[in-house]
Amino acid sequence: MSMDLVFAALADPTRRAIIDRLRGGDRSAGDLAAPLPISRSAVSQHLNVLETAGLITRSKSAQQRIVALNAGSLTEAAEWLQAAHDEWQQRFDDLDRILAEEVPTDLPTADPPPADRKTAN
């Protein structure tokens, strides 16, 4: 599976809506198309993209094309995102630690100017 294909496929809101519907279980292509405000042909194109990315599988059952979610591909994408998140979180934690060490916690306060000194305007 190519992560580029997975993230490109998930970038489209219609394809994410299809994935969301499949989280509830396998569905026919017609069931997936019904609530979408696009043609069946357009739905078929979206399914092709999802299948190419490895996010779904399609099979034939009698007259219907059954679409199933490939959770493995989503898991791989989620693991990649989690690893990236963890790396950046560690970097931010390291930066916080460095900044805490560098910035004194008890900064001296500025003394007010002497009262008898005249200030220039």
PDB file of C-alpha atoms in Angstrom:
ATOM      1  CA  MET A   1       0.000   0.000   0.000  1.00  0.00           C
ATOM      2  CA  SER A   2       1.223   3.466  -0.850  1.00  0.00           C
ATOM      3  CA  MET A   3       0.649   6.025   1.882  1.00  0.00           C
ATOM      4  CA  ASP A   4       0.454   8.689  -0.827  1.00  0.00           C
ATOM      5  CA  LEU A   5      -2.494   6.892  -2.420  1.00  0.00           C
ATOM      6  CA  VAL A   6      -4.207   6.404   0.941  1.00  0.00           C
ATOM      7  CA  PHE A   7      -3.938  10.039   1.974  1.00  0.00           C
ATOM      8  CA  ALA A   8      -4.890  11.257  -1.513  1.00  0.00           C
ATOM      9  CA  ALA A   9      -7.971   9.033  -1.382  1.00  0.00           C
ATOM     10  CA  LEU A  10      -8.893  10.255   2.094  1.00  0.00           C
ATOM     11  CA  ALA A  11      -8.472  13.888   1.070  1.00  0.00           C
ATOM     12  CA  ASP A  12     -11.830  13.862  -0.704  1.00  0.00           C
ATOM     13  CA  PRO A  13     -14.930  14.389   1.489  1.00  0.00           C
ATOM     14  CA  THR A  14     -17.088  12.071  -0.640  1.00  0.00           C
ATOM     15  CA  ARG A  15     -14.601   9.237  -0.238  1.00  0.00           C
ATOM     16  CA  ARG A  16     -14.411   9.878   3.515  1.00  0.00           C
ATOM     17  CA  ALA A  17     -18.228   9.699   3.626  1.00  0.00           C
ATOM     18  CA  ILE A  18     -18.093   6.338   1.859  1.00  0.00           C
ATOM     19  CA  ILE A  19     -15.476   5.095   4.344  1.00  0.00           C
ATOM     20  CA  ASP A  20     -17.647   6.309   7.240  1.00  0.00           C
ATOM     21  CA  ARG A  21     -20.637   4.379   5.897  1.00  0.00           C
ATOM     22  CA  LEU A  22     -18.530   1.240   5.503  1.00  0.00           C
ATOM     23  CA  ARG A  23     -17.461   1.418   9.155  1.00  0.00           C
ATOM     24  CA  GLY A  24     -20.941   0.084   9.914  1.00  0.00           C
ATOM     25  CA  GLY A  25     -20.372  -2.993   7.746  1.00  0.00           C
ATOM     26  CA  ASP A  26     -20.236  -4.116   4.137  1.00  0.00           C
ATOM     27  CA  ARG A  27     -22.670  -2.455   1.739  1.00  0.00           C
ATOM     28  CA  SER A  28     -23.681  -2.707  -1.851  1.00  0.00           C
ATOM     29  CA  ALA A  29     -22.418  -0.048  -4.228  1.00  0.00           C
ATOM     30  CA  GLY A  30     -26.046   1.052  -4.688  1.00  0.00           C
ATOM     31  CA  ASP A  31     -26.490   1.530  -0.933  1.00  0.00           C
ATOM     32  CA  LEU A  32     -23.344   3.640  -0.830  1.00  0.00           C
ATOM     33  CA  ALA A  33     -24.509   5.754  -3.778  1.00  0.00           C
ATOM     34  CA  ALA A  34     -28.069   6.379  -2.539  1.00  0.00           C
ATOM     35  CA  PRO A  35     -27.441   9.197  -0.025  1.00  0.00           C
ATOM     36  CA  LEU A  36     -24.731  10.900  -2.058  1.00  0.00           C
ATOM     37  CA  PRO A  37     -25.645  13.907  -4.233  1.00  0.00           C
ATOM     38  CA  ILE A  38     -23.620  12.560  -7.173  1.00  0.00           C
ATOM     39  CA  SER A  39     -24.212  10.117 -10.015  1.00  0.00           C
ATOM     40  CA  ARG A  40     -23.629   6.389  -9.707  1.00  0.00           C
ATOM     41  CA  SER A  41     -20.858   6.810 -12.239  1.00  0.00           C
ATOM     42  CA  ALA A  42     -19.124   9.322  -9.970  1.00  0.00           C
ATOM     43  CA  VAL A  43     -19.552   6.962  -7.002  1.00  0.00           C
ATOM     44  CA  SER A  44     -17.966   4.209  -9.075  1.00  0.00           C
ATOM     45  CA  GLN A  45     -14.984   6.466  -9.783  1.00  0.00           C
ATOM     46  CA  HIS A  46     -14.616   7.205  -6.062  1.00  0.00           C
ATOM     47  CA  LEU A  47     -14.778   3.478  -5.308  1.00  0.00           C
ATOM     48  CA  ASN A  48     -12.040   2.867  -7.880  1.00  0.00           C
ATOM     49  CA  VAL A  49      -9.800   5.390  -6.113  1.00  0.00           C
ATOM     50  CA  LEU A  50     -10.506   3.810  -2.711  1.00  0.00           C
ATOM     51  CA  GLU A  51      -9.837   0.333  -4.086  1.00  0.00           C
ATOM     52  CA  THR A  52      -6.586   1.398  -5.765  1.00  0.00           C
ATOM     53  CA  ALA A  53      -5.476   2.887  -2.441  1.00  0.00           C
ATOM     54  CA  GLY A  54      -6.237  -0.421  -0.725  1.00  0.00           C
ATOM     55  CA  LEU A  55      -8.919   1.096   1.504  1.00  0.00           C
ATOM     56  CA  ILE A  56     -11.770  -1.088   0.226  1.00  0.00           C
ATOM     57  CA  THR A  57     -12.335  -4.387  -1.492  1.00  0.00           C
ATOM     58  CA  ARG A  58     -15.162  -5.189  -3.881  1.00  0.00           C
ATOM     59  CA  SER A  59     -16.782  -8.522  -4.582  1.00  0.00           C
ATOM     60  CA  LYS A  60     -19.756  -9.712  -6.558  1.00  0.00           C
ATOM     61  CA  SER A  61     -22.769 -11.296  -4.898  1.00  0.00           C
ATOM     62  CA  ALA A  62     -25.495 -12.246  -7.369  1.00  0.00           C
ATOM     63  CA  GLN A  63     -26.367  -8.961  -9.092  1.00  0.00           C
ATOM     64  CA  GLN A  64     -24.756  -6.722  -6.483  1.00  0.00           C
ATOM     65  CA  ARG A  65     -21.242  -5.402  -6.042  1.00  0.00           C
ATOM     66  CA  ILE A  66     -20.442  -5.638  -2.320  1.00  0.00           C
ATOM     67  CA  VAL A  67     -17.978  -3.116  -0.925  1.00  0.00           C
ATOM     68  CA  ALA A  68     -16.018  -3.850   2.245  1.00  0.00           C
ATOM     69  CA  LEU A  69     -13.688  -1.683   4.271  1.00  0.00           C
ATOM     70  CA  ASN A  70     -10.056  -2.795   4.405  1.00  0.00           C
ATOM     71  CA  ALA A  71      -9.307  -1.841   7.991  1.00  0.00           C
ATOM     72  CA  GLY A  72      -5.659  -2.841   7.598  1.00  0.00           C
ATOM     73  CA  SER A  73      -4.948   0.083   5.299  1.00  0.00           C
ATOM     74  CA  LEU A  74      -6.625   2.502   7.684  1.00  0.00           C
ATOM     75  CA  THR A  75      -4.660   1.023  10.570  1.00  0.00           C
ATOM     76  CA  GLU A  76      -1.380   1.543   8.712  1.00  0.00           C
ATOM     77  CA  ALA A  77      -2.312   5.170   7.991  1.00  0.00           C
ATOM     78  CA  ALA A  78      -3.330   5.704  11.624  1.00  0.00           C
ATOM     79  CA  GLU A  79      -0.060   4.192  12.840  1.00  0.00           C
ATOM     80  CA  TRP A  80       1.915   6.481  10.544  1.00  0.00           C
ATOM     81  CA  LEU A  81       0.002   9.511  11.814  1.00  0.00           C
ATOM     82  CA  GLN A  82       0.496   8.415  15.430  1.00  0.00           C
ATOM     83  CA  ALA A  83       4.251   7.999  14.894  1.00  0.00           C
ATOM     84  CA  ALA A  84       4.461  11.482  13.349  1.00  0.00           C
ATOM     85  CA  HIS A  85       2.400  12.890  16.223  1.00  0.00           C
ATOM     86  CA  ASP A  86       4.593  11.191  18.817  1.00  0.00           C
ATOM     87  CA  GLU A  87       7.771  12.507  17.175  1.00  0.00           C
ATOM     88  CA  TRP A  88       6.503  16.081  17.115  1.00  0.00           C
ATOM     89  CA  GLN A  89       5.157  15.822  20.644  1.00  0.00           C
ATOM     90  CA  GLN A  90       8.611  14.696  21.804  1.00  0.00           C
ATOM     91  CA  ARG A  91      10.196  17.646  19.996  1.00  0.00           C
ATOM     92  CA  PHE A  92       7.806  20.081  21.673  1.00  0.00           C
ATOM     93  CA  ASP A  93       8.429  18.459  25.055  1.00  0.00           C
ATOM     94  CA  ASP A  94      12.197  18.795  24.493  1.00  0.00           C
ATOM     95  CA  LEU A  95      11.758  22.458  23.520  1.00  0.00           C
ATOM     96  CA  ASP A  96       9.666  23.114  26.640  1.00  0.00           C
ATOM     97  CA  ARG A  97      12.399  21.516  28.779  1.00  0.00           C
ATOM     98  CA  ILE A  98      15.149  23.563  27.119  1.00  0.00           C
ATOM     99  CA  LEU A  99      13.203  26.787  27.477  1.00  0.00           C
ATOM    100  CA  ALA A 100      12.467  26.058  31.114  1.00  0.00           C
ATOM    101  CA  GLU A 101      16.185  25.568  31.737  1.00  0.00           C
ATOM    102  CA  GLU A 102      17.169  28.731  29.850  1.00  0.00           C
ATOM    103  CA  VAL A 103      14.652  31.188  31.247  1.00  0.00           C
ATOM    104  CA  PRO A 104      15.219  32.111  34.884  1.00  0.00           C
ATOM    105  CA  THR A 105      12.083  31.740  36.944  1.00  0.00           C
ATOM    106  CA  ASP A 106      12.875  34.666  39.252  1.00  0.00           C
ATOM    107  CA  LEU A 107      13.577  37.554  36.914  1.00  0.00           C
ATOM    108  CA  PRO A 108      14.796  40.682  38.671  1.00  0.00           C
ATOM    109  CA  THR A 109      12.328  43.508  38.709  1.00  0.00           C
ATOM    110  CA  ALA A 110      13.412  46.852  37.325  1.00  0.00           C
ATOM    111  CA  ASP A 111      14.005  49.486  39.961  1.00  0.00           C
ATOM    112  CA  PRO A 112      11.916  52.579  39.434  1.00  0.00           C
ATOM    113  CA  PRO A 113      13.929  55.665  38.486  1.00  0.00           C
ATOM    114  CA  PRO A 114      14.916  57.847  41.425  1.00  0.00           C
ATOM    115  CA  ALA A 115      12.251  60.416  42.283  1.00  0.00           C
ATOM    116  CA  ASP A 116      14.636  63.348  42.195  1.00  0.00           C
ATOM    117  CA  ARG A 117      15.850  62.566  38.651  1.00  0.00           C
ATOM    118  CA  LYS A 118      14.133  64.598  35.951  1.00  0.00           C
ATOM    119  CA  THR A 119      13.089  62.812  32.808  1.00  0.00           C
ATOM    120  CA  ALA A 120      13.549  64.358  29.392  1.00  0.00           C
ATOM    121  CA  ASN A 121      10.424  64.911  27.318  1.00  0.00           C
TER     122      ASN A 121
END
